[in-house]
């Protein structure tokens, strides 16, 4: 079973994304901010990170930059999800190392499709 | 004689303090991050340093110095600090923005004066950041401000953020307003999920 780490400071968003991903058959882990996500990612394997941009302590951009510096996380796929819809924000996400950028509210089938593709199945 | 000596001592102390202040301002531009951080910490004793500290915050590249700057501004407090940090909500720098939000959350009385203006800002991101401030703002009006977002806001992400926050601070009498959101946005699956969860959590309390 493939594993996804959902990284978001909002409990509601984590629970919603958990429900969407578990429906597809993924095993799901959660982290409330970038620091917690980095710690979890370094201690256990995840096939995909679903990362919010605006979080306290360490935001999504910095988390992905840090992941790309870590040999064990450098190739882990990341979907970044944000309320910010400008081209500048999208570009910033890709420059930080994200594989895909989704604007909230995410289209459910689009999110599920990309999660499955990037994780290499569920 | 004693009075004259005291006056001279006061004058000398003022001179030393003023010289110290100017030196500390210069140290904010030092090449050494350690020197800059130490200067920031000392400047937290000078209310007149607020503008310089805010200006430095936007250009400071080192995380540790930024943390010290935010700490110094938090310690100094007051309207100029609140107003200065509010301008950072428009920054493209997420770390800076989050830092400003965290400090503003500790200044309920100062932030309260700006909250309605922030919740009605023309930029939806600023309205979301205002709700983020409310998440940890110890102010008795916080639930009412969030409720006003439910009634008047049209941007789905701002409404979603408010619903999420009301799950933490909402009261039973707010449940009908929350349920009304599902009717206003009938096609939004996330919002329906968030409203149901918020209502359940409020009713559990």
Coordinates of C-alpha atoms in Angstrom, one line a residue:
Chain A
X1 CA 0.0 0.0 0.0
X2 CA 1.4 3.4 -1.0
X3 CA 1.8 6.1 1.7
X4 CA 0.9 9.8 1.5
X5 CA 1.9 12.5 4.0
X6 CA -0.7 15.3 4.3
X7 CA 0.9 18.5 5.5
X8 CA -1.5 21.3 6.6
X9 CA -1.9 23.4 9.7
X10 CA -5.8 23.2 9.3
X11 CA -7.3 20.1 10.9
X12 CA -10.3 20.2 8.7
X13 CA -8.2 20.2 5.5
X14 CA -6.1 17.3 6.8
X15 CA -9.2 15.2 7.6
X16 CA -10.8 16.1 4.2
X17 CA -7.7 15.1 2.3
X18 CA -7.3 12.0 4.4
X19 CA -10.8 10.9 3.4
X20 CA -10.1 11.5 -0.3
X21 CA -6.8 9.6 -0.2
X22 CA -8.1 6.7 1.9
X23 CA -10.9 6.3 -0.6
X24 CA -8.3 5.6 -3.2
X25 CA -6.6 3.0 -1.0
X26 CA -3.6 5.1 0.2
X27 CA -2.2 4.8 3.7
X28 CA -2.2 8.4 5.2
X29 CA 0.1 10.2 7.6
X30 CA -0.4 13.8 8.8
X31 CA 1.9 16.7 9.8
X32 CA 0.8 20.2 11.0
X33 CA 3.8 22.1 9.6
X34 CA 7.0 21.8 7.6
X35 CA 9.2 21.0 10.5
X36 CA 7.0 18.1 11.6
X37 CA 6.7 16.9 8.0
X38 CA 10.5 16.9 7.5
X39 CA 11.0 15.0 10.7
X40 CA 8.4 12.4 9.7
X41 CA 9.7 12.2 6.1
X42 CA 13.3 11.5 7.4
X43 CA 12.2 8.8 9.7
X44 CA 9.7 6.8 7.6
X45 CA 9.0 6.4 3.9
X46 CA 6.3 8.2 2.1
X47 CA 5.5 7.9 -1.6
X48 CA 4.0 11.3 -1.9
X49 CA 3.7 14.6 0.0
X50 CA 0.6 16.7 -0.2
X51 CA 1.7 20.1 1.1
X52 CA -0.1 23.3 2.0
X53 CA 1.8 26.6 1.3
X54 CA 0.9 28.8 4.3
X55 CA 1.8 27.1 7.5
X56 CA 3.4 28.4 10.7
X57 CA 7.0 27.4 11.7
X58 CA 8.0 26.2 8.2
X59 CA 5.9 27.0 5.2
X60 CA 5.4 24.7 2.2
X61 CA 7.9 26.4 -0.1
X62 CA 10.7 26.0 2.5
X63 CA 9.7 22.4 3.3
X64 CA 10.0 21.4 -0.4
X65 CA 13.4 23.2 -0.7
X66 CA 14.6 21.4 2.4
X67 CA 13.3 18.1 1.0
X68 CA 15.2 18.5 -2.2
X69 CA 18.5 18.9 -0.2
X70 CA 17.9 15.7 1.6
X71 CA 19.1 12.6 -0.4
X72 CA 16.3 10.4 1.0
X73 CA 13.6 12.9 0.1
X74 CA 15.0 14.6 -3.0
X75 CA 13.0 12.5 -5.4
X76 CA 9.8 12.1 -3.4
X77 CA 6.9 13.6 -5.4
X78 CA 5.2 16.7 -4.0
X79 CA 1.8 18.2 -4.7
X80 CA 1.6 21.7 -3.4
X81 CA -1.9 23.0 -2.6
X82 CA -2.6 26.6 -2.0
X83 CA -5.3 29.3 -1.9
X84 CA -3.0 31.5 -3.9
X85 CA -3.8 31.4 -7.6
X86 CA -1.3 33.8 -9.3
X87 CA 1.2 32.6 -11.9
X88 CA 3.9 34.0 -9.5
X89 CA 2.8 31.6 -6.7
X90 CA 2.6 28.7 -9.1
X91 CA 6.1 29.4 -10.4
X92 CA 7.5 29.8 -6.9
X93 CA 6.1 26.3 -6.0
X94 CA 7.8 24.7 -9.1
X95 CA 11.0 26.6 -8.4
X96 CA 11.1 25.3 -4.8
X97 CA 10.8 21.7 -6.2
X98 CA 7.1 20.8 -6.3
X99 CA 5.9 18.4 -8.9
X100 CA 2.4 19.7 -9.2
X101 CA 0.5 22.8 -8.0
X102 CA -3.2 22.8 -7.1
X103 CA -5.3 25.8 -6.2
X104 CA -7.9 25.4 -3.4
X105 CA -10.7 24.4 -3.6
X106 CA -9.1 21.5 -5.4
X107 CA -11.1 19.6 -8.0
X108 CA -11.5 16.2 -6.3
X109 CA -11.0 14.0 -9.3
X110 CA -8.0 16.0 -10.5
X111 CA -6.3 15.8 -7.1
X112 CA -7.0 12.1 -6.8
X113 CA -5.7 11.4 -10.4
X114 CA -2.5 13.3 -9.8
X115 CA -1.9 11.8 -6.4
X116 CA -2.3 8.3 -7.9
X117 CA 0.0 9.1 -10.9
X118 CA 2.7 10.8 -8.8
X119 CA 2.7 8.1 -6.1
X120 CA 2.9 5.4 -8.8
X121 CA -0.4 3.8 -7.9
X122 CA -2.4 3.6 -4.7
Chain B
X1 CA 25.7 70.1 45.3
X2 CA 24.0 66.7 45.4
X3 CA 21.3 67.9 43.0
X4 CA 23.9 69.2 40.5
X5 CA 25.9 66.0 40.6
X6 CA 22.7 64.0 39.9
X7 CA 21.9 66.3 37.0
X8 CA 25.3 65.7 35.5
X9 CA 25.0 62.0 36.0
X10 CA 21.6 62.1 34.2
X11 CA 23.0 64.0 31.3
X12 CA 26.0 61.6 31.0
X13 CA 23.6 58.6 31.1
X14 CA 21.5 60.2 28.3
X15 CA 24.6 60.8 26.2
X16 CA 25.8 57.2 26.7
X17 CA 22.3 55.9 25.8
X18 CA 22.0 58.0 22.7
X19 CA 25.5 57.1 21.5
X20 CA 24.6 53.5 22.2
X21 CA 21.4 53.8 20.2
X22 CA 23.1 55.3 17.1
X23 CA 25.9 52.6 17.3
X24 CA 23.2 49.9 17.5
X25 CA 21.5 51.3 14.4
X26 CA 24.7 51.1 12.5
X27 CA 25.3 47.6 13.7
X28 CA 22.0 46.6 12.0
X29 CA 23.9 46.9 8.8
X30 CA 26.9 44.9 10.0
X31 CA 28.2 42.1 7.7
X32 CA 28.1 39.8 10.7
X33 CA 24.7 38.2 11.3
X34 CA 25.7 37.7 14.9
X35 CA 26.4 41.4 15.3
X36 CA 23.1 42.3 13.7
X37 CA 21.2 39.9 15.9
X38 CA 22.9 41.3 19.1
X39 CA 22.1 44.8 18.0
X40 CA 18.4 43.9 17.4
X41 CA 18.2 42.4 20.8
X42 CA 19.6 45.5 22.4
X43 CA 17.4 47.8 20.3
X44 CA 14.3 46.0 21.8
X45 CA 14.8 48.5 24.7
X46 CA 14.3 51.5 22.5
X47 CA 10.7 52.4 21.4
X48 CA 12.1 54.8 18.8
X49 CA 13.7 51.9 17.0
X50 CA 10.4 50.5 15.7
X51 CA 10.7 52.0 12.2
X52 CA 14.3 50.9 11.7
X53 CA 13.5 47.4 13.0
X54 CA 10.5 47.1 10.6
X55 CA 12.6 48.3 7.7
X56 CA 15.4 45.9 8.5
X57 CA 12.9 43.0 8.8
X58 CA 12.0 43.3 5.1
X59 CA 15.6 43.1 3.9
X60 CA 17.2 40.8 6.5
X61 CA 18.3 37.5 4.8
X62 CA 19.2 35.5 8.0
X63 CA 16.5 33.5 9.7
X64 CA 18.0 33.9 13.2
X65 CA 18.1 37.7 12.8
X66 CA 14.6 37.8 11.5
X67 CA 13.5 35.9 14.5
X68 CA 15.3 38.4 16.7
X69 CA 13.6 41.3 14.9
X70 CA 10.2 39.8 15.3
X71 CA 10.9 39.2 19.0
X72 CA 12.1 42.7 19.5
X73 CA 9.0 44.1 17.8
X74 CA 6.8 41.9 19.9
X75 CA 8.5 43.2 23.0
X76 CA 8.1 46.9 21.9
X77 CA 4.5 46.5 20.9
X78 CA 2.1 49.4 20.3
X79 CA 0.3 50.8 17.3
X80 CA 3.3 51.5 15.1
X81 CA 4.4 47.8 15.4
X82 CA 0.9 46.5 14.7
X83 CA 0.5 48.8 11.7
X84 CA 3.9 47.9 10.4
X85 CA 3.3 44.1 10.7
X86 CA 0.0 44.4 9.0
X87 CA 1.7 45.8 5.9
X88 CA 3.8 42.6 5.8
X89 CA 0.6 40.6 5.2
X90 CA 0.9 41.7 1.6
X91 CA 4.5 40.4 1.4
X92 CA 5.3 37.7 -1.2
X93 CA 7.7 36.2 1.4
X94 CA 5.7 33.5 3.2
X95 CA 8.2 33.2 6.1
X96 CA 8.0 36.9 6.7
X97 CA 4.2 36.9 6.5
X98 CA 3.9 34.0 8.9
X99 CA 6.2 35.6 11.3
X100 CA 4.1 38.8 11.2
X101 CA 0.9 36.8 11.8
X102 CA 2.4 35.0 14.8
X103 CA 3.5 38.3 16.4
X104 CA 0.1 39.9 15.6
X105 CA -1.7 37.0 17.3
X106 CA 0.0 38.1 20.6
X107 CA -1.4 41.7 20.3
X108 CA -5.2 41.3 20.6
X109 CA -6.0 44.9 21.6
X110 CA -3.9 46.5 18.9
X111 CA -5.1 44.1 16.2
X112 CA -8.7 44.5 17.2
X113 CA -8.6 48.1 15.9
X114 CA -7.7 46.9 12.4
X115 CA -9.7 43.7 12.2
X116 CA -12.8 44.9 10.4
X117 CA -10.6 46.7 7.9
X118 CA -8.6 43.5 7.3
X119 CA -11.6 41.3 6.9
X120 CA -12.9 43.7 4.2
X121 CA -9.6 44.1 2.4
X122 CA -9.9 44.0 -1.4
X123 CA -7.2 41.2 -1.5
X124 CA -8.7 37.8 -0.6
X125 CA -5.3 36.6 0.6
X126 CA -5.2 39.4 3.2
X127 CA -8.7 38.5 4.3
X128 CA -7.5 34.9 4.8
X129 CA -4.4 36.0 6.7
X130 CA -6.7 38.1 9.0
X131 CA -8.6 34.9 9.8
X132 CA -5.3 33.2 10.4
X133 CA -4.5 35.9 13.0
X134 CA -7.9 35.3 14.6
X135 CA -7.1 31.6 15.0
X136 CA -4.9 32.3 18.0
X137 CA -6.0 35.8 18.9
X138 CA -7.2 35.9 22.5
X139 CA -10.0 38.4 21.9
X140 CA -13.6 38.0 23.0
X141 CA -14.9 39.3 19.7
X142 CA -13.1 36.7 17.6
X143 CA -16.1 34.4 17.1
X144 CA -18.3 37.4 16.0
X145 CA -15.7 38.5 13.5
X146 CA -15.7 35.0 12.0
X147 CA -19.4 35.0 11.9
X148 CA -19.5 38.2 10.0
X149 CA -17.3 36.5 7.4
X150 CA -19.9 33.7 7.0
X151 CA -22.6 36.3 6.4
X152 CA -20.9 38.7 4.1
X153 CA -18.0 36.9 2.4
X154 CA -18.3 35.6 -1.2
X155 CA -14.8 34.2 -1.8
X156 CA -14.9 30.5 -1.1
X157 CA -11.4 30.2 0.3
X158 CA -12.0 33.0 2.8
X159 CA -15.3 31.4 3.8
X160 CA -13.6 27.9 4.1
X161 CA -10.9 29.4 6.4
X162 CA -13.5 31.0 8.6
X163 CA -15.5 27.8 8.9
X164 CA -12.3 26.0 9.8
X165 CA -11.6 28.5 12.6
X166 CA -15.2 28.5 13.9
X167 CA -14.8 24.7 14.5
X168 CA -12.4 25.8 17.2
X169 CA -14.1 28.9 18.7
X170 CA -17.7 28.7 17.5
X171 CA -20.7 28.4 19.8
X172 CA -24.0 26.4 19.5
X173 CA -26.0 29.5 18.4
X174 CA -23.7 29.9 15.4
X175 CA -24.6 26.5 13.9
X176 CA -27.5 27.8 11.8
X177 CA -25.2 30.4 10.2
X178 CA -22.7 27.6 9.5
X179 CA -25.4 25.4 7.9
X180 CA -26.5 28.3 5.7
X181 CA -23.1 28.2 4.1
X182 CA -23.9 24.8 2.6
X183 CA -26.9 26.4 0.8
X184 CA -24.9 29.4 -0.4
X185 CA -22.2 27.1 -1.9
X186 CA -24.1 23.9 -2.8
X187 CA -21.4 22.5 -5.2
X188 CA -18.4 22.8 -2.9
X189 CA -17.6 19.4 -1.5
X190 CA -14.9 20.6 0.8
X191 CA -17.0 23.4 2.3
X192 CA -19.9 20.9 3.0
X193 CA -17.3 18.6 4.8
X194 CA -15.9 21.5 6.8
X195 CA -19.3 22.8 7.8
X196 CA -20.4 19.4 9.0
X197 CA -17.2 18.9 10.9
X198 CA -17.4 22.3 12.5
X199 CA -21.0 21.8 13.6
X200 CA -20.1 18.4 15.1
X201 CA -17.2 19.8 17.0
X202 CA -19.2 22.8 18.3
X203 CA -22.0 20.5 19.5
X204 CA -19.5 18.2 21.2
X205 CA -18.2 21.0 23.4

